[in-house]
Coordinates of C-alpha atoms and ligand atoms in Angstrom, one line a residue:
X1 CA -16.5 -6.3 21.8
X2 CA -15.7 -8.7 18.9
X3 CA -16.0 -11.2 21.4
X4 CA -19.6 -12.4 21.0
X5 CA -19.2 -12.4 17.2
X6 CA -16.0 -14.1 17.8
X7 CA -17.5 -17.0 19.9
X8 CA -20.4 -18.5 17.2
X9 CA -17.8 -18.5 14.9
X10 CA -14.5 -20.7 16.3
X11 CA -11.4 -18.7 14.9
X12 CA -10.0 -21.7 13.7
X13 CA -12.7 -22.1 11.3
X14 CA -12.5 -18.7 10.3
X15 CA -11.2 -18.0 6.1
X16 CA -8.5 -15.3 5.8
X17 CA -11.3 -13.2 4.1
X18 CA -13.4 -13.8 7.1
X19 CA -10.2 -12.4 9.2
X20 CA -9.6 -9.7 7.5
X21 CA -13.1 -8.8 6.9
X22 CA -13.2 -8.8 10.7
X23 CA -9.9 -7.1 11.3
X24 CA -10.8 -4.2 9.0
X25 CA -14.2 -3.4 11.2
X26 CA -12.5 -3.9 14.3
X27 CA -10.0 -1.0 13.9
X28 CA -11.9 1.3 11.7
X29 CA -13.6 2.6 15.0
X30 CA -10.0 4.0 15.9
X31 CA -9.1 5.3 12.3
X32 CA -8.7 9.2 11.6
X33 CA -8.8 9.9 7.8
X34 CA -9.3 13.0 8.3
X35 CA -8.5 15.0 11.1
X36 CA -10.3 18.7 11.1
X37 CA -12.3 17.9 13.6
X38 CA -10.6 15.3 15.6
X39 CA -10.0 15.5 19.8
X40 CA -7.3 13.8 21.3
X41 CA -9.8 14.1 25.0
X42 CA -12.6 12.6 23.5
X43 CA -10.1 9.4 22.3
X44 CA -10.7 6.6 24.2
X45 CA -7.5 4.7 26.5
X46 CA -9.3 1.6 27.8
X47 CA -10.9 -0.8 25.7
X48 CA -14.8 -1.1 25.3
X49 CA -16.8 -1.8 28.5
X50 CA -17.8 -4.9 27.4
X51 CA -14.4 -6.5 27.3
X52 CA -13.4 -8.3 30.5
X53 CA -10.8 -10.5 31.6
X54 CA -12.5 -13.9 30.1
X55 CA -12.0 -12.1 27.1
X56 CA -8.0 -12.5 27.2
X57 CA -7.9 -16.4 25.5
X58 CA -10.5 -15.4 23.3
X59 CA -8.1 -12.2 22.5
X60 CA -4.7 -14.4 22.5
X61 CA -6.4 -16.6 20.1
X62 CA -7.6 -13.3 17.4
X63 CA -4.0 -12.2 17.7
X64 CA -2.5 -15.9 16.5
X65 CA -4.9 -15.3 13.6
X66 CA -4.7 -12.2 13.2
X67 CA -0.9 -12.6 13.0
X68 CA -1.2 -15.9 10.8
X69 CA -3.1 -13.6 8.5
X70 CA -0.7 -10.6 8.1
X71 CA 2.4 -13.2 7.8
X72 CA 0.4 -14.5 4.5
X73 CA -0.1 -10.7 3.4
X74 CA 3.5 -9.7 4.3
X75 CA 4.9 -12.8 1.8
X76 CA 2.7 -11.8 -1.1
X77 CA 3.5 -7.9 -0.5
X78 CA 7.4 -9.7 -0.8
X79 CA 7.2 -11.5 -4.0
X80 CA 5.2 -8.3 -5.7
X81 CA 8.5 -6.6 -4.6
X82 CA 5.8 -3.3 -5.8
X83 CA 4.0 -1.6 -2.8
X84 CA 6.0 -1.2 0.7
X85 CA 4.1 0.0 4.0
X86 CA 5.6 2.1 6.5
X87 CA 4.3 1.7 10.0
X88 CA 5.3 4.9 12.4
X89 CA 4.5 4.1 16.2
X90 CA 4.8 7.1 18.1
X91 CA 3.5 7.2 21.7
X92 CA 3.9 8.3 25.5
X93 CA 6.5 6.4 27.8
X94 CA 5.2 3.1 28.6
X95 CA 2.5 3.2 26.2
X96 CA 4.1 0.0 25.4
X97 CA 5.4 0.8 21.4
X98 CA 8.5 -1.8 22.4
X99 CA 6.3 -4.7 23.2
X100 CA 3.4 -4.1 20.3
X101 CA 6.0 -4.5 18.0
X102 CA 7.4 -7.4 19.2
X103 CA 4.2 -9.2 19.6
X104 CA 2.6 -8.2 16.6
X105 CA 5.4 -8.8 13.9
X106 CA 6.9 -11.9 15.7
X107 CA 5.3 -13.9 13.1
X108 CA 6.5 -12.4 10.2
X109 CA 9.9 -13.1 8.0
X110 CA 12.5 -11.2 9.2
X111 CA 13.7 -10.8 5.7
X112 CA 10.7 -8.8 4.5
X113 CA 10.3 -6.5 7.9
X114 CA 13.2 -3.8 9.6
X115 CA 12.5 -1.9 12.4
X116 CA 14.4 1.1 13.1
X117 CA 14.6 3.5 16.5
X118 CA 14.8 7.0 16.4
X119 CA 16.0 8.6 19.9
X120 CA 17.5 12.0 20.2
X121 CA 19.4 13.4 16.8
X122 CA 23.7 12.8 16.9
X123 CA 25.5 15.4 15.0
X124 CA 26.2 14.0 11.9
X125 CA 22.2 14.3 11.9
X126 CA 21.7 17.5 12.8
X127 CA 23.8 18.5 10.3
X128 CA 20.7 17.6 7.9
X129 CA 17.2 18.4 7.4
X130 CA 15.2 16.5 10.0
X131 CA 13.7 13.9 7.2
X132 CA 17.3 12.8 6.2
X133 CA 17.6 10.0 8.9
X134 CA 14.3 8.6 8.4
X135 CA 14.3 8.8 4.2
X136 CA 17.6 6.7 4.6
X137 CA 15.4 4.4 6.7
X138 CA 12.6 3.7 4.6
X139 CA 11.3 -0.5 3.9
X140 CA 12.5 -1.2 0.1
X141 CA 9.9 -2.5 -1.9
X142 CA 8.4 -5.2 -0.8
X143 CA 9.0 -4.6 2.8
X144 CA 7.4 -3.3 5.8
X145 CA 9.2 -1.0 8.1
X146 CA 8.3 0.3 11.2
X147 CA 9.7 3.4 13.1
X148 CA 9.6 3.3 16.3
X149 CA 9.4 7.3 16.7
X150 CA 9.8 9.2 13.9
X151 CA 10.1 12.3 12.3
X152 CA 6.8 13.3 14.2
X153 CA 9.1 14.0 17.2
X154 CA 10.1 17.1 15.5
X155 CA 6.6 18.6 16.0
X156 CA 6.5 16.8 19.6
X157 CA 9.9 16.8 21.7
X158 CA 11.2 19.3 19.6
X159 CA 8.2 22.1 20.2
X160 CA 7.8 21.4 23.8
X161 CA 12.1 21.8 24.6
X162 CA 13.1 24.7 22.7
X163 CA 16.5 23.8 23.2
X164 CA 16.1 20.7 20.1
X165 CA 15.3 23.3 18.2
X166 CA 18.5 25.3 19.1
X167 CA 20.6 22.6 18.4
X168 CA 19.5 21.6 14.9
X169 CA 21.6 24.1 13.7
X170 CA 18.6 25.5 11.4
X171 CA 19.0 29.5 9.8
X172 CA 17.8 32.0 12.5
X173 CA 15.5 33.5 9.6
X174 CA 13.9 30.5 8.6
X175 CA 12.7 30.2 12.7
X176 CA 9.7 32.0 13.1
X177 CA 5.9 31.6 15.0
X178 CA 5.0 29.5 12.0
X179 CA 8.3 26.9 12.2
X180 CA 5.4 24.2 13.8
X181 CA 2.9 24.4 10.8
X182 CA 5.3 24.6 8.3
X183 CA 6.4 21.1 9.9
X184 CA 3.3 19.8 9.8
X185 CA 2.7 20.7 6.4
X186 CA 5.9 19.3 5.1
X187 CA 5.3 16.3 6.8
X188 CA 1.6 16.1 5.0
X189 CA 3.8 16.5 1.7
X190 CA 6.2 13.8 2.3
X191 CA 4.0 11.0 3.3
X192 CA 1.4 12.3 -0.3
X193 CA 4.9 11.7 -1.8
X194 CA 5.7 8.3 -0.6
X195 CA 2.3 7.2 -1.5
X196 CA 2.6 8.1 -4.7
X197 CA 5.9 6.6 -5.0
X198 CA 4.3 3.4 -3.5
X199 CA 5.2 3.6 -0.3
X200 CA 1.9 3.3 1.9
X201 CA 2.4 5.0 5.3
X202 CA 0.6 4.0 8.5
X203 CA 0.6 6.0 12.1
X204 CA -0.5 4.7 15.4
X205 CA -0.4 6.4 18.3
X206 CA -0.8 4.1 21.1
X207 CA -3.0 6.3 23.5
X208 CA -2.3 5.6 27.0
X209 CA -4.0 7.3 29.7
X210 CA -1.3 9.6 33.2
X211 CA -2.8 7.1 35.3
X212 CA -1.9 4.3 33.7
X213 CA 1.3 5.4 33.0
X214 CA 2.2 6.3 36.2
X215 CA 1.1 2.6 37.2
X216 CA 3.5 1.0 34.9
X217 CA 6.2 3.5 36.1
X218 CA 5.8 2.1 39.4
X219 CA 5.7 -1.5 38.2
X220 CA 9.1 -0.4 37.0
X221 CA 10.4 0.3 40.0
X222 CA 9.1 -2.2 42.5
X223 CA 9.7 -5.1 39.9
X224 CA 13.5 -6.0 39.3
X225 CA 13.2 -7.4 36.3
X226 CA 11.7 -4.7 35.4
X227 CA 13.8 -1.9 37.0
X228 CA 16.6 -1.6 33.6
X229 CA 13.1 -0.3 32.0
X230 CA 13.1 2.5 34.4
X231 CA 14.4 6.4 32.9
X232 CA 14.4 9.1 35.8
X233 CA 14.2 11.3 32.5
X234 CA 10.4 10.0 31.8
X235 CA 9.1 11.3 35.0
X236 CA 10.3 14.9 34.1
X237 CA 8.7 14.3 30.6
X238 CA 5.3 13.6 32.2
X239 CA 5.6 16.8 33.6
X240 CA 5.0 17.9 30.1
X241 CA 1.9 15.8 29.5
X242 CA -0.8 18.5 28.6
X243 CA 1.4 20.3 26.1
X244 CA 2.1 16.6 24.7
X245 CA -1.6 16.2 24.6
X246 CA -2.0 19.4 22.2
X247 CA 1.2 18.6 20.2
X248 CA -0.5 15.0 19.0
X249 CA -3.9 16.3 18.8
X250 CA -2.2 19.0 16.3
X251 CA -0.2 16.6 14.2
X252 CA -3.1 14.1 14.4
X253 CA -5.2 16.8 12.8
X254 CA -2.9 18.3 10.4
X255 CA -1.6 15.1 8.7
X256 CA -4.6 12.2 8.9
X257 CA -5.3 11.9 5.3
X258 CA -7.2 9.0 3.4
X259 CA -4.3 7.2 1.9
X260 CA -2.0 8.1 5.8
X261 CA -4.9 7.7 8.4
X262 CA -3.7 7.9 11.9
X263 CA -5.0 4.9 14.2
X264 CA -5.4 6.3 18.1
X265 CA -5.7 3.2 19.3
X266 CA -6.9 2.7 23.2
X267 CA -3.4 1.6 24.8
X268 CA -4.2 1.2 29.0
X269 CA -5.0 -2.7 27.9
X270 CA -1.9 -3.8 26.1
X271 CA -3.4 -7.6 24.4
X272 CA -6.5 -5.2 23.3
X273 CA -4.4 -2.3 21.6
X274 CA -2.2 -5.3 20.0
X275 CA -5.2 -6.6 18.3
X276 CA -6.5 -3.1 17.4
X277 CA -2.5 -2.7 15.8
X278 CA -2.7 -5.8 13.9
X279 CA -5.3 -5.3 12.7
X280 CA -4.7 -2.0 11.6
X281 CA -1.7 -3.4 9.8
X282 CA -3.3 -5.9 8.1
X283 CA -6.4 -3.3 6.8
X284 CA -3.6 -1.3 5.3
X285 CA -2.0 -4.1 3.4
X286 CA -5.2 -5.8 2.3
X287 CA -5.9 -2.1 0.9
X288 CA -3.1 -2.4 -1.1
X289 CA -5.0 -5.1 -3.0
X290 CA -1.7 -7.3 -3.7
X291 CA -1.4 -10.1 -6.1
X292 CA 1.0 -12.7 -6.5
X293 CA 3.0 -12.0 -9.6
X294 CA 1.2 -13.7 -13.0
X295 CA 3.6 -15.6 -15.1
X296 CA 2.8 -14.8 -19.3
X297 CA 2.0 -18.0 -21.0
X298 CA 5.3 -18.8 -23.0
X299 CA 6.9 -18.1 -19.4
X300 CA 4.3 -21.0 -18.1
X301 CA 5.6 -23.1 -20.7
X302 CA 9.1 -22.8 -20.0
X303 CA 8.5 -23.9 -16.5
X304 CA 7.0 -27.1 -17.7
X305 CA 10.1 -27.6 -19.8
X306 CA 12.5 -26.9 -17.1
X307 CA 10.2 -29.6 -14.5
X308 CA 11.0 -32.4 -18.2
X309 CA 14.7 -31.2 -17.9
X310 CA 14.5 -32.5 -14.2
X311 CA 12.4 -35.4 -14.4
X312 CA 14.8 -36.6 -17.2
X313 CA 17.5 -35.9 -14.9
X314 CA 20.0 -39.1 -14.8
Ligands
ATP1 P1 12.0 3.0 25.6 O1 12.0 4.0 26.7 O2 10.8 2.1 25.6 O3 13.3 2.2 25.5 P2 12.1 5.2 23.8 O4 11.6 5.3 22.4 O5 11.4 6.1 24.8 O6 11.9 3.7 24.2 P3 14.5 6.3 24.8 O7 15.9 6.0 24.5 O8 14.0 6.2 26.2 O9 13.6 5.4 23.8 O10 14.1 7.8 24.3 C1 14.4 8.3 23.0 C2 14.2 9.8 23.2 O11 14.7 10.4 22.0 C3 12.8 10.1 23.4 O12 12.7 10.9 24.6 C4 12.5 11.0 22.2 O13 11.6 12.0 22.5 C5 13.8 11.5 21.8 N1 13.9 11.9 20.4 C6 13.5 11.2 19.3 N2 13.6 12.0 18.2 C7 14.1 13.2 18.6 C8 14.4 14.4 18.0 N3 14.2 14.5 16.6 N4 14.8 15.4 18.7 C9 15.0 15.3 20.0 N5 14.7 14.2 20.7 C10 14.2 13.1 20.0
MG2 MG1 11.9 6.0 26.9

């Protein structure tokens, strides 16, 4: 792991440049850029066999950083009031999207960051192409957003219960064998659009592995704190879990792009996948290469007549 690195060099001591030098090697290992060739099965769940418990301060400690590090990224991304990133979490149940979020942006302004849900459609939004929620969603400029599901559930809940599709109210014509790629390709479109309209979009799928999920299903139910966690209808979903399996591995494939990578970031160890989603985070906004806004010289000299104005102040 990082670790070793990690250890000569005190994170304390470390520059931002350093950090995010560091942050951008860490997750490029689970970057997909572009996805022809890419294999869901050959992704890894667990973190790398060299990354044991003793690890955990070591990790606690690169996610204060790391965090430190996108919170000073987020404000300058703010005042450029330019570029805006969209991150889209999408994920298995229990995979633990919830608590990634939580952790990783709980150092960030609130101001500059929304995060919105997306859980099955109501009518007033089947009544709409399925991008209409989530274009009304989008971060302004300036802002990150994150979805927590997305529009990528309509080539994942959608195509595995027919019944979605039923209900979405779509023109029997326009439903054929190719309804999935068409999707797909649509989606490719959109996020080349926002891109271009500065809107930077990042996907993680948090890849958890059945066993693992089953395990925190348990905890779920044999924990009462934990037990308003538990949905009876995610046990009949991971009935499903092959045919999920080839939906991501399709979408993975069909819309990893250079400017949208997908991460598939290991997700059976939740502090290691919430370092691996930071970091992530803070490759895509240190791609944006953001500046703090430049004043023009005559705008520099009207600031040091305003500070006269003041210091003449009676
Ligand atoms: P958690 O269980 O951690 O609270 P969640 O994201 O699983 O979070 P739920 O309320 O349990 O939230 O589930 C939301 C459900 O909505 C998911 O099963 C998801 O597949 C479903 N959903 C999301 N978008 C669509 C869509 N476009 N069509 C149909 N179902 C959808
Ligand atoms: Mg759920």
């Amino acid at each position: 792991m990082m670790n070793k690195k990690l250890t000569e060099t005190r994170l304390k001591e470390m520059s931002d440049l350093e950090l995010i030098r560091r942050a951008k090697q860490f997750c490029r290992k689970y970057e997909v850029r572009d996805g022809a060739d890419f294999e869901l099965k050959k992704a890894v769940t667990k973190p790398p066999k060299d990354f044991s418990k003793e690890d955990l301060p070591l990790v606690k400690e690169a996610l204060e950083q790391g965090k430190s590090a996108l919170s000073k990224l987020q404000e300058v991304l703010y005042a450029q009031d330019k570029w805006s990133l969209l991150v889209i979490f999408q994920a298995m149940d229990a995979a633990g999207k919830d608590s990634s979020i939580k952790h990783v942006l709980s150092g960030i302004n609130p101001q500059g960051c929304q995060v919105t849900s997306f859980k099955a459609p109501n009518s007033e939004e089947l009544d709409h192409d399925f991008l209409w929620r989530c274009n009304k969603a989008l971060p302004e400029r300036g802002r990150i957003g994150i979805f927590n599901r997305s529009y990528y559930e309509e080539v994942l809940v959608v195509r595995i219960h027919p019944e979605f599709l039923e209900k979405q109210k779509l023109p029997q014509s326009l439903i054929t064998e190719h309804i999935w790629e068409e999707r797909l390709e649509d989606i490719r479109h959109y996020e080349k659009y926002l891109n271009r309209n500065g809107t930077k979009v990042l996907k993680i799928f948090l890849n958890v592995s059945k066993e693992v999920q089953k395990k925190r299903f348990i905890e779920r139910i044999e924990e009462k704190e934990k037990n308003w966690k538990f949905n009876s209808g995610d046990i009949e979903e991971r009935k499903h879990w092959e045919e999920y399996m080839s939906a991501y591995q399709e979408a993975i494939r069909a819309t990893s792009t250079l400017d949208s990578p997908w991460y598939v970031i290991p997700a059976d160890n939740k502090s290691y996948a919430r370092i691996a989603v930071a970091s992530a985070i803070i490759k895509a906004l240190d791609e944006m290469k953001l500046k703090l806004p430049k004043l023009s010289n005559s705008e520099q000299e009207k600031l040091q007549d305003y500070k006269k104005i003041l210091l003449e102040e009676k």
